[in-house]
């Protein structure tokens, strides 16, 4: 059983997220998502439209996702890798070579997948604001 772990906020779930989750799942058999809590989003300077429980329920409804766990801190990743016996940590290419993930290479594989071009949660929010103003 190959266990894969990825992290993110997953607000306004969109096809870029689904593409990432599908490809992450294809790297193994069991996909865990560390979902940023509302408090952690504040630390990251992000404000999600949907709260943690709502984002969690949305992710749990995605067929590629087996387990959603809270992401509360930058530092928890190694503990998560050990606790959940993770073989591969996967992130989108926006995190490529980031020290936040690179140190995990001593404990598991670290893979960066290309982002889907042309979409992000922030982009959707900006565009919806424009529609509202028209
Ligand atoms: N992701 C992706 N392709 C996109 C958007 C996101 O592959 N077009 C990936 C990210 O690289 C990350 C995961 O989806 O691994 C969750 O990203 P998140 O930051 O929650 O989503 P974004 O849409 O990038 O949100 P934001 O605009 O708030 O940064």
mmCIF file of C-alpha atoms and ligand atoms in Angstrom:
data_model
loop_
_atom_site.group_PDB
_atom_site.id
_atom_site.type_symbol
_atom_site.label_atom_id
_atom_site.label_comp_id
_atom_site.label_asym_id
_atom_site.label_seq_id
_atom_site.Cartn_x
_atom_site.Cartn_y
_atom_site.Cartn_z
ATOM 1 C CA UNK A 1 0.000 0.000 0.000
ATOM 2 C CA UNK A 2 1.632 3.257 -1.141
ATOM 3 C CA UNK A 3 0.445 6.252 0.865
ATOM 4 C CA UNK A 4 0.489 9.715 -0.666
ATOM 5 C CA UNK A 5 0.128 13.001 1.255
ATOM 6 C CA UNK A 6 -0.543 16.485 -0.059
ATOM 7 C CA UNK A 7 -1.413 19.849 1.548
ATOM 8 C CA UNK A 8 -3.486 22.877 0.675
ATOM 9 C CA UNK A 9 -6.421 25.175 1.355
ATOM 10 C CA UNK A 10 -8.730 23.853 -1.375
ATOM 11 C CA UNK A 11 -11.135 26.784 -1.212
ATOM 12 C CA UNK A 12 -13.832 27.003 -3.918
ATOM 13 C CA UNK A 13 -12.845 23.525 -5.130
ATOM 14 C CA UNK A 14 -12.019 23.786 -8.851
ATOM 15 C CA UNK A 15 -10.722 21.663 -11.739
ATOM 16 C CA UNK A 16 -7.082 22.603 -10.978
ATOM 17 C CA UNK A 17 -7.555 21.009 -7.553
ATOM 18 C CA UNK A 18 -9.244 17.942 -9.043
ATOM 19 C CA UNK A 19 -6.402 17.490 -11.577
ATOM 20 C CA UNK A 20 -3.858 17.710 -8.767
ATOM 21 C CA UNK A 21 -5.748 15.225 -6.581
ATOM 22 C CA UNK A 22 -6.217 12.761 -9.450
ATOM 23 C CA UNK A 23 -2.517 12.784 -10.341
ATOM 24 C CA UNK A 24 -1.523 12.583 -6.669
ATOM 25 C CA UNK A 25 -3.708 9.495 -6.198
ATOM 26 C CA UNK A 26 -2.181 7.906 -9.304
ATOM 27 C CA UNK A 27 1.198 7.950 -7.517
ATOM 28 C CA UNK A 28 -0.085 5.453 -4.959
ATOM 29 C CA UNK A 29 -3.055 3.679 -3.406
ATOM 30 C CA UNK A 30 -4.189 5.915 -0.542
ATOM 31 C CA UNK A 31 -4.381 9.718 -0.677
ATOM 32 C CA UNK A 32 -4.301 11.897 2.426
ATOM 33 C CA UNK A 33 -4.955 15.634 2.202
ATOM 34 C CA UNK A 34 -3.599 17.926 4.930
ATOM 35 C CA UNK A 35 -6.226 20.648 4.757
ATOM 36 C CA UNK A 36 -5.236 24.080 6.045
ATOM 37 C CA UNK A 37 -7.382 25.081 9.006
ATOM 38 C CA UNK A 38 -8.914 28.556 9.180
ATOM 39 C CA UNK A 39 -6.353 29.551 11.843
ATOM 40 C CA UNK A 40 -3.471 28.295 9.693
ATOM 41 C CA UNK A 41 -4.830 30.167 6.673
ATOM 42 C CA UNK A 42 -4.618 33.331 8.757
ATOM 43 C CA UNK A 43 -0.966 32.573 9.466
ATOM 44 C CA UNK A 44 -0.449 32.076 5.708
ATOM 45 C CA UNK A 45 -2.217 35.370 5.005
ATOM 46 C CA UNK A 46 -5.079 33.634 3.181
ATOM 47 C CA UNK A 47 -8.796 34.035 3.820
ATOM 48 C CA UNK A 48 -10.884 31.153 2.568
ATOM 49 C CA UNK A 49 -14.471 31.768 1.487
ATOM 50 C CA UNK A 50 -15.566 28.377 2.877
ATOM 51 C CA UNK A 51 -14.717 27.393 6.447
ATOM 52 C CA UNK A 52 -12.637 24.336 7.316
ATOM 53 C CA UNK A 53 -15.593 21.964 7.881
ATOM 54 C CA UNK A 54 -17.135 22.875 4.542
ATOM 55 C CA UNK A 55 -13.833 22.534 2.655
ATOM 56 C CA UNK A 56 -13.258 19.196 4.410
ATOM 57 C CA UNK A 57 -16.664 17.831 3.406
ATOM 58 C CA UNK A 58 -16.113 18.911 -0.201
ATOM 59 C CA UNK A 59 -12.741 17.144 -0.334
ATOM 60 C CA UNK A 60 -14.166 13.998 1.292
ATOM 61 C CA UNK A 61 -16.665 13.828 -1.560
ATOM 62 C CA UNK A 62 -13.851 13.612 -4.138
ATOM 63 C CA UNK A 63 -13.297 9.998 -5.184
ATOM 64 C CA UNK A 64 -9.485 10.313 -5.157
ATOM 65 C CA UNK A 65 -9.342 11.443 -1.519
ATOM 66 C CA UNK A 66 -9.209 8.772 1.203
ATOM 67 C CA UNK A 67 -8.559 10.866 4.306
ATOM 68 C CA UNK A 68 -8.562 14.558 5.232
ATOM 69 C CA UNK A 69 -6.464 15.685 8.204
ATOM 70 C CA UNK A 70 -6.003 19.224 9.569
ATOM 71 C CA UNK A 71 -2.920 21.237 8.646
ATOM 72 C CA UNK A 72 -2.335 23.583 11.590
ATOM 73 C CA UNK A 73 1.357 24.447 11.276
ATOM 74 C CA UNK A 74 4.247 24.558 8.791
ATOM 75 C CA UNK A 75 6.219 22.209 11.046
ATOM 76 C CA UNK A 76 3.846 19.241 11.317
ATOM 77 C CA UNK A 77 4.798 17.596 8.025
ATOM 78 C CA UNK A 78 7.451 15.239 9.313
ATOM 79 C CA UNK A 79 5.135 14.093 12.129
ATOM 80 C CA UNK A 80 2.395 13.490 9.547
ATOM 81 C CA UNK A 81 4.772 11.489 7.353
ATOM 82 C CA UNK A 82 5.650 9.280 10.320
ATOM 83 C CA UNK A 83 2.136 9.011 11.805
ATOM 84 C CA UNK A 84 0.478 8.098 8.513
ATOM 85 C CA UNK A 85 3.441 6.068 7.146
ATOM 86 C CA UNK A 86 3.590 8.247 4.081
ATOM 87 C CA UNK A 87 5.659 7.139 1.062
ATOM 88 C CA UNK A 88 5.215 10.187 -1.171
ATOM 89 C CA UNK A 89 4.534 13.849 -0.429
ATOM 90 C CA UNK A 90 3.099 15.625 -3.455
ATOM 91 C CA UNK A 91 2.691 19.347 -4.048
ATOM 92 C CA UNK A 92 1.892 21.589 -6.976
ATOM 93 C CA UNK A 93 4.850 23.098 -8.806
ATOM 94 C CA UNK A 94 4.297 26.440 -7.045
ATOM 95 C CA UNK A 95 6.154 24.748 -4.148
ATOM 96 C CA UNK A 96 8.999 23.320 -6.282
ATOM 97 C CA UNK A 97 12.294 23.105 -4.337
ATOM 98 C CA UNK A 98 10.755 24.836 -1.303
ATOM 99 C CA UNK A 99 12.643 24.180 1.961
ATOM 100 C CA UNK A 100 9.198 23.675 3.505
ATOM 101 C CA UNK A 101 9.109 20.304 1.701
ATOM 102 C CA UNK A 102 12.644 19.464 0.541
ATOM 103 C CA UNK A 103 13.827 18.269 3.986
ATOM 104 C CA UNK A 104 11.223 15.514 3.840
ATOM 105 C CA UNK A 105 13.341 13.773 1.166
ATOM 106 C CA UNK A 106 15.254 12.093 4.001
ATOM 107 C CA UNK A 107 12.030 10.300 4.986
ATOM 108 C CA UNK A 108 9.920 9.827 1.830
ATOM 109 C CA UNK A 109 9.702 10.797 -1.836
ATOM 110 C CA UNK A 110 8.818 14.411 -2.621
ATOM 111 C CA UNK A 111 7.106 15.057 -5.958
ATOM 112 C CA UNK A 112 6.001 18.361 -7.504
ATOM 113 C CA UNK A 113 3.252 18.236 -10.117
ATOM 114 C CA UNK A 114 2.719 20.960 -12.701
ATOM 115 C CA UNK A 115 -0.159 23.269 -11.831
ATOM 116 C CA UNK A 116 -3.130 23.394 -14.150
ATOM 117 C CA UNK A 117 -2.776 26.691 -16.003
ATOM 118 C CA UNK A 118 -5.389 29.428 -15.912
ATOM 119 C CA UNK A 119 -7.210 28.759 -12.650
ATOM 120 C CA UNK A 120 -6.820 29.351 -8.927
ATOM 121 C CA UNK A 121 -9.121 30.077 -5.997
ATOM 122 C CA UNK A 122 -7.880 33.686 -5.919
ATOM 123 C CA UNK A 123 -8.552 34.011 -9.634
ATOM 124 C CA UNK A 124 -12.144 32.806 -9.207
ATOM 125 C CA UNK A 125 -12.694 35.311 -6.381
ATOM 126 C CA UNK A 126 -11.287 38.172 -8.469
ATOM 127 C CA UNK A 127 -13.421 37.247 -11.472
ATOM 128 C CA UNK A 128 -16.600 36.932 -9.400
ATOM 129 C CA UNK A 129 -15.972 40.426 -8.016
ATOM 130 C CA UNK A 130 -15.728 41.700 -11.592
ATOM 131 C CA UNK A 131 -19.023 39.988 -12.537
ATOM 132 C CA UNK A 132 -20.715 41.555 -9.493
ATOM 133 C CA UNK A 133 -19.502 45.031 -10.462
ATOM 134 C CA UNK A 134 -20.750 44.786 -14.081
HETATM 135 N N1 LIG B 1 -3.185 23.564 -7.785
HETATM 136 C C1 LIG B 1 -2.905 23.117 -9.087
HETATM 137 N N2 LIG B 1 -3.359 23.844 -10.167
HETATM 138 C C2 LIG B 1 -4.057 24.979 -9.969
HETATM 139 C C3 LIG B 1 -4.362 25.439 -8.663
HETATM 140 C C4 LIG B 1 -3.898 24.701 -7.581
HETATM 141 O O1 LIG B 1 -2.270 22.091 -9.273
HETATM 142 N N3 LIG B 1 -4.457 25.654 -11.040
HETATM 143 C C5 LIG B 1 -2.688 22.794 -6.654
HETATM 144 C C6 LIG B 1 -1.678 23.582 -5.808
HETATM 145 O O2 LIG B 1 -0.403 23.560 -6.414
HETATM 146 C C7 LIG B 1 -1.745 22.835 -4.495
HETATM 147 C C8 LIG B 1 -3.220 22.373 -4.426
HETATM 148 O O3 LIG B 1 -3.730 22.501 -5.769
HETATM 149 O O4 LIG B 1 -0.907 21.680 -4.543
HETATM 150 C C9 LIG B 1 -4.036 23.219 -3.484
HETATM 151 O O5 LIG B 1 -3.772 24.564 -3.821
HETATM 152 P P1 LIG B 1 -4.446 25.822 -3.154
HETATM 153 O O6 LIG B 1 -3.383 26.799 -2.815
HETATM 154 O O7 LIG B 1 -5.403 25.440 -2.114
HETATM 155 O O8 LIG B 1 -5.288 26.347 -4.431
HETATM 156 P P2 LIG B 1 -5.152 27.643 -5.329
HETATM 157 O O9 LIG B 1 -6.248 27.584 -6.326
HETATM 158 O O10 LIG B 1 -3.744 27.783 -5.854
HETATM 159 O O11 LIG B 1 -5.476 28.793 -4.255
HETATM 160 P P3 LIG B 1 -4.984 30.298 -4.134
HETATM 161 O O12 LIG B 1 -5.402 31.029 -5.356
HETATM 162 O O13 LIG B 1 -5.713 30.800 -2.892
HETATM 163 O O14 LIG B 1 -3.491 30.255 -3.947
#
